[in-house]
PDB file of C-alpha atoms in Angstrom:
ATOM      1  CA  UNK A   1      -6.549  -9.056 -16.880  1.00  0.00           C
ATOM      2  CA  UNK A   2      -5.267  -8.363 -13.382  1.00  0.00           C
ATOM      3  CA  UNK A   3      -4.155 -11.389 -11.349  1.00  0.00           C
ATOM      4  CA  UNK A   4      -4.040 -11.516  -7.550  1.00  0.00           C
ATOM      5  CA  UNK A   5      -0.666 -11.142  -5.863  1.00  0.00           C
ATOM      6  CA  UNK A   6       1.023 -14.478  -5.310  1.00  0.00           C
ATOM      7  CA  UNK A   7       1.509 -15.815  -1.796  1.00  0.00           C
ATOM      8  CA  UNK A   8       5.325 -15.337  -1.789  1.00  0.00           C
ATOM      9  CA  UNK A   9       4.890 -11.678  -2.794  1.00  0.00           C
ATOM     10  CA  UNK A  10       2.105 -11.093  -0.264  1.00  0.00           C
ATOM     11  CA  UNK A  11       4.152 -12.669   2.544  1.00  0.00           C
ATOM     12  CA  UNK A  12       7.212 -10.601   1.653  1.00  0.00           C
ATOM     13  CA  UNK A  13       5.241  -7.351   1.603  1.00  0.00           C
ATOM     14  CA  UNK A  14       3.584  -8.126   4.939  1.00  0.00           C
ATOM     15  CA  UNK A  15       6.949  -8.918   6.532  1.00  0.00           C
ATOM     16  CA  UNK A  16       8.017  -5.277   6.088  1.00  0.00           C
ATOM     17  CA  UNK A  17       4.913  -3.750   7.724  1.00  0.00           C
ATOM     18  CA  UNK A  18       5.443  -2.450  11.291  1.00  0.00           C
ATOM     19  CA  UNK A  19       3.708  -4.635  13.863  1.00  0.00           C
ATOM     20  CA  UNK A  20       4.186  -2.302  16.817  1.00  0.00           C
ATOM     21  CA  UNK A  21       2.572   1.054  17.373  1.00  0.00           C
ATOM     22  CA  UNK A  22      -0.948   2.400  17.271  1.00  0.00           C
ATOM     23  CA  UNK A  23      -0.819   4.074  13.869  1.00  0.00           C
ATOM     24  CA  UNK A  24      -2.786   2.767  10.935  1.00  0.00           C
ATOM     25  CA  UNK A  25      -1.516   0.397   8.276  1.00  0.00           C
ATOM     26  CA  UNK A  26      -3.377   1.311   5.083  1.00  0.00           C
ATOM     27  CA  UNK A  27      -3.562  -1.213   2.265  1.00  0.00           C
ATOM     28  CA  UNK A  28      -4.268   0.184  -1.202  1.00  0.00           C
ATOM     29  CA  UNK A  29      -5.638  -1.959  -4.025  1.00  0.00           C
ATOM     30  CA  UNK A  30      -6.454  -5.018  -1.935  1.00  0.00           C
ATOM     31  CA  UNK A  31      -8.185  -6.922  -4.741  1.00  0.00           C
ATOM     32  CA  UNK A  32      -9.073 -10.409  -3.488  1.00  0.00           C
ATOM     33  CA  UNK A  33      -7.293  -9.936  -0.148  1.00  0.00           C
ATOM     34  CA  UNK A  34      -4.119 -11.973  -0.608  1.00  0.00           C
ATOM     35  CA  UNK A  35      -1.928  -9.255   0.938  1.00  0.00           C
ATOM     36  CA  UNK A  36      -4.645  -8.432   3.484  1.00  0.00           C
ATOM     37  CA  UNK A  37      -4.590 -12.015   4.796  1.00  0.00           C
ATOM     38  CA  UNK A  38      -0.791 -11.967   5.056  1.00  0.00           C
ATOM     39  CA  UNK A  39      -0.821  -8.636   6.923  1.00  0.00           C
ATOM     40  CA  UNK A  40      -3.181 -10.134   9.503  1.00  0.00           C
ATOM     41  CA  UNK A  41      -1.177 -13.378   9.687  1.00  0.00           C
ATOM     42  CA  UNK A  42       2.014 -11.336  10.199  1.00  0.00           C
ATOM     43  CA  UNK A  43       0.535  -9.773  13.326  1.00  0.00           C
ATOM     44  CA  UNK A  44      -1.020  -6.500  12.175  1.00  0.00           C
ATOM     45  CA  UNK A  45      -3.915  -5.923  14.575  1.00  0.00           C
ATOM     46  CA  UNK A  46      -7.294  -5.673  12.809  1.00  0.00           C
ATOM     47  CA  UNK A  47      -7.976  -2.348  14.590  1.00  0.00           C
ATOM     48  CA  UNK A  48      -4.913  -0.886  12.837  1.00  0.00           C
ATOM     49  CA  UNK A  49      -5.566  -2.206   9.315  1.00  0.00           C
ATOM     50  CA  UNK A  50      -7.644  -0.116   6.906  1.00  0.00           C
ATOM     51  CA  UNK A  51      -8.220  -1.543   3.434  1.00  0.00           C
ATOM     52  CA  UNK A  52      -8.939   0.773   0.486  1.00  0.00           C
ATOM     53  CA  UNK A  53     -10.290  -0.724  -2.738  1.00  0.00           C
ATOM     54  CA  UNK A  54     -11.949   1.047  -5.670  1.00  0.00           C
ATOM     55  CA  UNK A  55     -13.869  -1.873  -7.215  1.00  0.00           C
ATOM     56  CA  UNK A  56     -17.343  -2.401  -5.694  1.00  0.00           C
ATOM     57  CA  UNK A  57     -17.166  -6.113  -6.568  1.00  0.00           C
ATOM     58  CA  UNK A  58     -13.842  -6.528  -4.742  1.00  0.00           C
ATOM     59  CA  UNK A  59     -15.105  -4.456  -1.784  1.00  0.00           C
ATOM     60  CA  UNK A  60     -18.049  -6.855  -1.360  1.00  0.00           C
ATOM     61  CA  UNK A  61     -15.703  -9.841  -1.501  1.00  0.00           C
ATOM     62  CA  UNK A  62     -13.291  -8.256   1.003  1.00  0.00           C
ATOM     63  CA  UNK A  63     -16.101  -7.385   3.433  1.00  0.00           C
ATOM     64  CA  UNK A  64     -17.279 -10.981   3.282  1.00  0.00           C
ATOM     65  CA  UNK A  65     -13.775 -12.392   3.840  1.00  0.00           C
ATOM     66  CA  UNK A  66     -12.677  -9.858   6.467  1.00  0.00           C
ATOM     67  CA  UNK A  67     -15.730  -8.670   8.440  1.00  0.00           C
ATOM     68  CA  UNK A  68     -13.457  -7.543  11.300  1.00  0.00           C
ATOM     69  CA  UNK A  69     -11.705  -4.926   9.118  1.00  0.00           C
ATOM     70  CA  UNK A  70     -12.506  -1.427   7.938  1.00  0.00           C
ATOM     71  CA  UNK A  71     -12.923  -1.896   4.169  1.00  0.00           C
ATOM     72  CA  UNK A  72     -13.358   1.404   2.325  1.00  0.00           C
ATOM     73  CA  UNK A  73     -14.680   1.684  -1.218  1.00  0.00           C
ATOM     74  CA  UNK A  74     -12.629   4.628  -2.418  1.00  0.00           C
ATOM     75  CA  UNK A  75     -10.222   5.979  -5.001  1.00  0.00           C
ATOM     76  CA  UNK A  76      -6.656   6.208  -3.664  1.00  0.00           C
ATOM     77  CA  UNK A  77      -6.399   9.750  -5.028  1.00  0.00           C
ATOM     78  CA  UNK A  78      -8.779  10.880  -2.268  1.00  0.00           C
ATOM     79  CA  UNK A  79      -7.200   9.055   0.681  1.00  0.00           C
ATOM     80  CA  UNK A  80      -7.256  12.065   2.983  1.00  0.00           C
ATOM     81  CA  UNK A  81     -11.029  12.334   2.560  1.00  0.00           C
ATOM     82  CA  UNK A  82     -11.767   8.765   3.640  1.00  0.00           C
ATOM     83  CA  UNK A  83      -9.269   8.008   6.420  1.00  0.00           C
ATOM     84  CA  UNK A  84      -9.945   8.960  10.058  1.00  0.00           C
ATOM     85  CA  UNK A  85      -8.273  12.296  10.760  1.00  0.00           C
ATOM     86  CA  UNK A  86      -7.571  11.436  14.399  1.00  0.00           C
ATOM     87  CA  UNK A  87      -5.322   8.457  13.562  1.00  0.00           C
ATOM     88  CA  UNK A  88      -1.720   8.595  12.379  1.00  0.00           C
ATOM     89  CA  UNK A  89      -0.829   6.506   9.315  1.00  0.00           C
ATOM     90  CA  UNK A  90       2.382   4.578  10.028  1.00  0.00           C
ATOM     91  CA  UNK A  91       2.506   2.517   6.848  1.00  0.00           C
ATOM     92  CA  UNK A  92       0.943   2.235   3.402  1.00  0.00           C
ATOM     93  CA  UNK A  93       1.089  -1.139   1.651  1.00  0.00           C
ATOM     94  CA  UNK A  94       0.308  -0.548  -2.016  1.00  0.00           C
ATOM     95  CA  UNK A  95      -0.596  -3.096  -4.661  1.00  0.00           C
ATOM     96  CA  UNK A  96      -1.612  -0.360  -7.081  1.00  0.00           C
ATOM     97  CA  UNK A  97      -0.058  -0.676 -10.565  1.00  0.00           C
ATOM     98  CA  UNK A  98       1.460   2.813 -10.355  1.00  0.00           C
ATOM     99  CA  UNK A  99       3.699   2.486 -13.403  1.00  0.00           C
ATOM    100  CA  UNK A 100       0.734   1.399 -15.540  1.00  0.00           C
ATOM    101  CA  UNK A 101      -1.292   4.489 -14.671  1.00  0.00           C
ATOM    102  CA  UNK A 102      -1.115   7.722 -16.600  1.00  0.00           C
ATOM    103  CA  UNK A 103       1.279  10.235 -15.092  1.00  0.00           C
ATOM    104  CA  UNK A 104      -1.416  12.611 -13.818  1.00  0.00           C
ATOM    105  CA  UNK A 105      -3.287   9.875 -11.923  1.00  0.00           C
ATOM    106  CA  UNK A 106      -0.023   8.377 -10.619  1.00  0.00           C
ATOM    107  CA  UNK A 107       1.097  11.778  -9.306  1.00  0.00           C
ATOM    108  CA  UNK A 108      -2.283  12.364  -7.638  1.00  0.00           C
ATOM    109  CA  UNK A 109      -2.021   9.026  -5.839  1.00  0.00           C
ATOM    110  CA  UNK A 110       1.573   9.683  -4.762  1.00  0.00           C
ATOM    111  CA  UNK A 111       0.556  13.113  -3.436  1.00  0.00           C
ATOM    112  CA  UNK A 112      -2.354  11.539  -1.535  1.00  0.00           C
ATOM    113  CA  UNK A 113      -0.041   8.924   0.005  1.00  0.00           C
ATOM    114  CA  UNK A 114       2.399  11.653   1.006  1.00  0.00           C
ATOM    115  CA  UNK A 115      -0.387  13.726   2.556  1.00  0.00           C
ATOM    116  CA  UNK A 116      -1.696  10.976   4.853  1.00  0.00           C
ATOM    117  CA  UNK A 117       1.568   9.229   5.776  1.00  0.00           C
ATOM    118  CA  UNK A 118       3.257  10.741   8.821  1.00  0.00           C
ATOM    119  CA  UNK A 119       6.865  11.954   8.642  1.00  0.00           C
ATOM    120  CA  UNK A 120       9.113   8.909   8.811  1.00  0.00           C
ATOM    121  CA  UNK A 121       6.236   6.625   7.806  1.00  0.00           C
ATOM    122  CA  UNK A 122       6.815   3.634   5.540  1.00  0.00           C
ATOM    123  CA  UNK A 123       5.477   3.057   2.029  1.00  0.00           C
ATOM    124  CA  UNK A 124       5.718  -0.493   0.656  1.00  0.00           C
ATOM    125  CA  UNK A 125       5.112  -0.736  -3.109  1.00  0.00           C
ATOM    126  CA  UNK A 126       5.657  -3.623  -5.485  1.00  0.00           C
ATOM    127  CA  UNK A 127       6.070  -3.711  -9.226  1.00  0.00           C
ATOM    128  CA  UNK A 128       6.728  -6.206 -11.984  1.00  0.00           C
ATOM    129  CA  UNK A 129       8.934  -3.612 -13.678  1.00  0.00           C
ATOM    130  CA  UNK A 130      12.694  -3.524 -13.202  1.00  0.00           C
ATOM    131  CA  UNK A 131      12.873   0.260 -13.400  1.00  0.00           C
ATOM    132  CA  UNK A 132      14.635   2.184 -10.648  1.00  0.00           C
ATOM    133  CA  UNK A 133      12.857   3.463  -7.546  1.00  0.00           C
ATOM    134  CA  UNK A 134      12.771   7.028  -8.834  1.00  0.00           C
ATOM    135  CA  UNK A 135      10.362   5.858 -11.537  1.00  0.00           C
ATOM    136  CA  UNK A 136       7.800   5.818  -8.712  1.00  0.00           C
ATOM    137  CA  UNK A 137       8.646   8.629  -6.368  1.00  0.00           C
ATOM    138  CA  UNK A 138      10.810  11.649  -6.769  1.00  0.00           C
ATOM    139  CA  UNK A 139      10.155  14.237  -4.078  1.00  0.00           C
ATOM    140  CA  UNK A 140       9.223  13.626  -0.472  1.00  0.00           C
ATOM    141  CA  UNK A 141      10.050   9.924  -0.319  1.00  0.00           C
ATOM    142  CA  UNK A 142      13.441   8.249   0.056  1.00  0.00           C
ATOM    143  CA  UNK A 143      14.011   4.664  -1.076  1.00  0.00           C
ATOM    144  CA  UNK A 144      15.373   2.680   1.873  1.00  0.00           C
ATOM    145  CA  UNK A 145      15.531  -0.699   0.190  1.00  0.00           C
ATOM    146  CA  UNK A 146      14.254  -3.087  -2.407  1.00  0.00           C
ATOM    147  CA  UNK A 147      14.037  -6.825  -2.754  1.00  0.00           C
ATOM    148  CA  UNK A 148      13.142  -9.287  -5.467  1.00  0.00           C
ATOM    149  CA  UNK A 149      10.531 -12.009  -5.070  1.00  0.00           C
ATOM    150  CA  UNK A 150      11.610 -14.625  -7.586  1.00  0.00           C
ATOM    151  CA  UNK A 151       9.007 -17.206  -6.528  1.00  0.00           C
ATOM    152  CA  UNK A 152       6.130 -14.992  -7.641  1.00  0.00           C
ATOM    153  CA  UNK A 153       4.611 -15.335 -11.122  1.00  0.00           C
ATOM    154  CA  UNK A 154       5.745 -13.063 -12.617  1.00  0.00           C
ATOM    155  CA  UNK A 155       8.753 -12.215 -10.430  1.00  0.00           C
ATOM    156  CA  UNK A 156       8.215  -8.951  -8.568  1.00  0.00           C
ATOM    157  CA  UNK A 157      10.241  -6.247  -6.885  1.00  0.00           C
ATOM    158  CA  UNK A 158       9.253  -4.663  -3.581  1.00  0.00           C
ATOM    159  CA  UNK A 159      10.387  -1.113  -2.852  1.00  0.00           C
ATOM    160  CA  UNK A 160      10.389   0.434   0.612  1.00  0.00           C
ATOM    161  CA  UNK A 161      10.249   4.206   0.972  1.00  0.00           C
ATOM    162  CA  UNK A 162      10.312   6.575   3.956  1.00  0.00           C
ATOM    163  CA  UNK A 163       8.370   9.811   3.955  1.00  0.00           C
ATOM    164  CA  UNK A 164      10.992  12.450   4.567  1.00  0.00           C
ATOM    165  CA  UNK A 165      10.583  15.041   7.289  1.00  0.00           C
ATOM    166  CA  UNK A 166       9.790  18.518   6.040  1.00  0.00           C
ATOM    167  CA  UNK A 167       9.593  17.397   2.411  1.00  0.00           C
ATOM    168  CA  UNK A 168       6.911  18.359  -0.083  1.00  0.00           C
ATOM    169  CA  UNK A 169       5.594  16.489  -3.090  1.00  0.00           C
ATOM    170  CA  UNK A 170       5.250  18.487  -6.291  1.00  0.00           C
TER     171      UNK A 170
END
Protein backbone atom coordinates (compact mmCIF):
# COMPACT_ATOMS: atom_id res chain seq x y z
CA UNK A 1 0.00 0.00 0.00
CA UNK A 2 1.23 3.47 -0.88
CA UNK A 3 0.44 6.24 1.62
CA UNK A 4 0.23 9.94 0.76
CA UNK A 5 3.18 12.14 1.66
CA UNK A 6 2.81 13.66 5.11
CA UNK A 7 2.30 17.40 5.50
CA UNK A 8 5.78 18.05 7.00
CA UNK A 9 7.41 16.28 4.03
CA UNK A 10 5.20 18.05 1.48
CA UNK A 11 5.92 21.46 3.04
CA UNK A 12 9.66 20.79 3.09
CA UNK A 13 9.72 19.72 -0.55
CA UNK A 14 7.69 22.76 -1.64
CA UNK A 15 10.02 25.10 0.26
CA UNK A 16 12.88 24.16 -2.10
CA UNK A 17 10.96 24.83 -5.34
CA UNK A 18 11.87 28.10 -7.11
CA UNK A 19 9.08 30.66 -6.87
CA UNK A 20 10.53 33.14 -9.35
CA UNK A 21 10.91 32.69 -13.07
CA UNK A 22 8.65 31.64 -15.90
CA UNK A 23 9.86 28.07 -16.30
CA UNK A 24 7.68 25.13 -15.40
CA UNK A 25 7.67 23.29 -12.10
CA UNK A 26 6.78 19.68 -12.91
CA UNK A 27 5.47 17.43 -10.16
CA UNK A 28 5.83 13.69 -10.73
CA UNK A 29 3.71 11.13 -8.88
CA UNK A 30 1.27 13.58 -7.32
CA UNK A 31 -1.02 10.92 -5.85
CA UNK A 32 -3.70 12.64 -3.75
CA UNK A 33 -2.15 16.10 -4.16
CA UNK A 34 -0.51 16.68 -0.78
CA UNK A 35 2.68 18.06 -2.36
CA UNK A 36 0.66 19.81 -5.07
CA UNK A 37 -1.27 21.79 -2.44
CA UNK A 38 1.95 22.77 -0.66
CA UNK A 39 3.57 23.90 -3.93
CA UNK A 40 0.62 26.22 -4.56
CA UNK A 41 0.59 27.42 -0.94
CA UNK A 42 4.34 28.14 -1.18
CA UNK A 43 3.71 30.54 -4.05
CA UNK A 44 4.20 28.49 -7.21
CA UNK A 45 1.90 30.12 -9.77
CA UNK A 46 -0.71 27.71 -11.18
CA UNK A 47 0.36 28.64 -14.74
CA UNK A 48 3.83 27.26 -13.96
CA UNK A 49 2.80 24.01 -12.24
CA UNK A 50 2.30 20.88 -14.34
CA UNK A 51 1.28 17.71 -12.51
CA UNK A 52 2.08 14.28 -13.99
CA UNK A 53 0.35 11.22 -12.55
CA UNK A 54 0.07 7.73 -14.04
CA UNK A 55 -3.01 6.44 -12.17
CA UNK A 56 -6.32 7.33 -13.86
CA UNK A 57 -8.08 7.26 -10.48
CA UNK A 58 -5.60 9.74 -8.98
CA UNK A 59 -5.76 11.93 -12.11
CA UNK A 60 -9.55 12.24 -11.71
CA UNK A 61 -9.13 13.15 -8.04
CA UNK A 62 -6.41 15.71 -8.83
CA UNK A 63 -8.48 17.33 -11.60
CA UNK A 64 -11.37 17.66 -9.17
CA UNK A 65 -9.19 19.16 -6.42
CA UNK A 66 -7.08 21.40 -8.68
CA UNK A 67 -9.16 22.46 -11.70
CA UNK A 68 -6.82 25.43 -12.28
CA UNK A 69 -3.82 23.16 -12.98
CA UNK A 70 -2.57 21.18 -15.95
CA UNK A 71 -2.94 17.57 -14.75
CA UNK A 72 -1.44 15.06 -17.19
CA UNK A 73 -2.19 11.35 -17.12
CA UNK A 74 1.18 10.01 -18.21
CA UNK A 75 4.09 7.73 -17.44
CA UNK A 76 7.15 9.67 -16.22
CA UNK A 77 9.33 7.71 -18.65
CA UNK A 78 7.73 9.67 -21.51
CA UNK A 79 7.92 13.17 -20.01
CA UNK A 80 9.32 14.78 -23.15
CA UNK A 81 6.29 13.59 -25.13
CA UNK A 82 3.71 15.18 -22.84
CA UNK A 83 5.25 18.49 -21.72
CA UNK A 84 4.95 21.67 -23.83
CA UNK A 85 8.09 22.01 -25.94
CA UNK A 86 8.00 25.81 -25.87
CA UNK A 87 8.38 26.03 -22.07
CA UNK A 88 11.58 25.57 -20.08
CA UNK A 89 11.42 23.21 -17.08
CA UNK A 90 13.07 24.90 -14.09
CA UNK A 91 12.29 22.28 -11.47
CA UNK A 92 11.03 18.72 -11.08
CA UNK A 93 9.48 17.73 -7.75
CA UNK A 94 9.37 13.94 -7.64
CA UNK A 95 7.42 11.72 -5.27
CA UNK A 96 8.16 8.66 -7.38
CA UNK A 97 9.53 5.68 -5.40
CA UNK A 98 12.64 5.49 -7.59
CA UNK A 99 14.56 3.06 -5.39
CA UNK A 100 11.61 0.64 -5.38
CA UNK A 101 11.47 0.47 -9.17
CA UNK A 102 13.45 -1.98 -11.23
CA UNK A 103 16.72 -0.56 -12.53
CA UNK A 104 15.61 -0.33 -16.17
CA UNK A 105 12.46 1.66 -15.35
CA UNK A 106 14.35 3.85 -12.85
CA UNK A 107 17.01 4.66 -15.45
CA UNK A 108 14.36 5.49 -18.06
CA UNK A 109 12.70 7.92 -15.66
CA UNK A 110 16.02 9.53 -14.71
CA UNK A 111 16.89 9.93 -18.41
CA UNK A 112 13.48 11.50 -19.06
CA UNK A 113 13.95 13.94 -16.17
CA UNK A 114 17.40 14.84 -17.49
CA UNK A 115 16.04 15.38 -21.00
CA UNK A 116 13.33 17.88 -20.00
CA UNK A 117 15.11 19.74 -17.19
CA UNK A 118 17.15 22.70 -18.42
CA UNK A 119 20.86 22.99 -17.58
CA UNK A 120 21.14 24.19 -14.00
CA UNK A 121 17.56 23.12 -13.27
CA UNK A 122 16.61 21.64 -9.90
CA UNK A 123 15.39 18.12 -9.14
CA UNK A 124 13.81 17.55 -5.72
CA UNK A 125 13.40 13.86 -4.81
CA UNK A 126 12.49 12.26 -1.51
CA UNK A 127 13.03 8.76 -0.22
CA UNK A 128 12.44 6.73 2.91
CA UNK A 129 15.78 5.02 2.32
CA UNK A 130 18.98 6.19 3.98
CA UNK A 131 21.15 5.29 1.00
CA UNK A 132 23.48 7.90 -0.46
CA UNK A 133 22.46 10.28 -3.24
CA UNK A 134 24.35 8.32 -5.87
CA UNK A 135 21.86 5.49 -5.37
CA UNK A 136 19.50 7.71 -7.37
CA UNK A 137 21.55 9.57 -9.90
CA UNK A 138 25.00 9.01 -11.22
CA UNK A 139 25.65 10.96 -14.40
CA UNK A 140 24.31 14.36 -15.34
CA UNK A 141 23.04 15.40 -11.91
CA UNK A 142 25.00 16.75 -8.95
CA UNK A 143 23.66 16.48 -5.40
CA UNK A 144 23.58 19.97 -3.88
CA UNK A 145 22.03 19.05 -0.56
CA UNK A 146 19.85 16.78 1.48
CA UNK A 147 17.71 17.14 4.55
CA UNK A 148 15.82 14.85 6.87
CA UNK A 149 12.15 15.26 7.72
CA UNK A 150 11.84 13.57 11.09
CA UNK A 151 8.20 14.58 11.64
CA UNK A 152 7.01 12.52 8.69
CA UNK A 153 5.76 8.95 9.16
CA UNK A 154 8.02 7.28 8.25
CA UNK A 155 10.87 9.80 8.45
CA UNK A 156 12.03 10.84 4.99
CA UNK A 157 15.07 12.32 3.31
CA UNK A 158 14.86 14.99 0.62
CA UNK A 159 17.65 15.21 -1.95
CA UNK A 160 18.25 18.23 -4.16
CA UNK A 161 20.11 17.81 -7.44
CA UNK A 162 21.22 20.22 -10.17
CA UNK A 163 21.29 19.20 -13.80
CA UNK A 164 24.87 19.78 -14.85
CA UNK A 165 25.72 21.81 -17.92
CA UNK A 166 26.97 19.77 -20.85
CA UNK A 167 26.44 16.46 -19.04
CA UNK A 168 24.83 13.35 -20.49
CA UNK A 169 22.92 10.58 -18.79
CA UNK A 170 23.88 7.04 -19.75
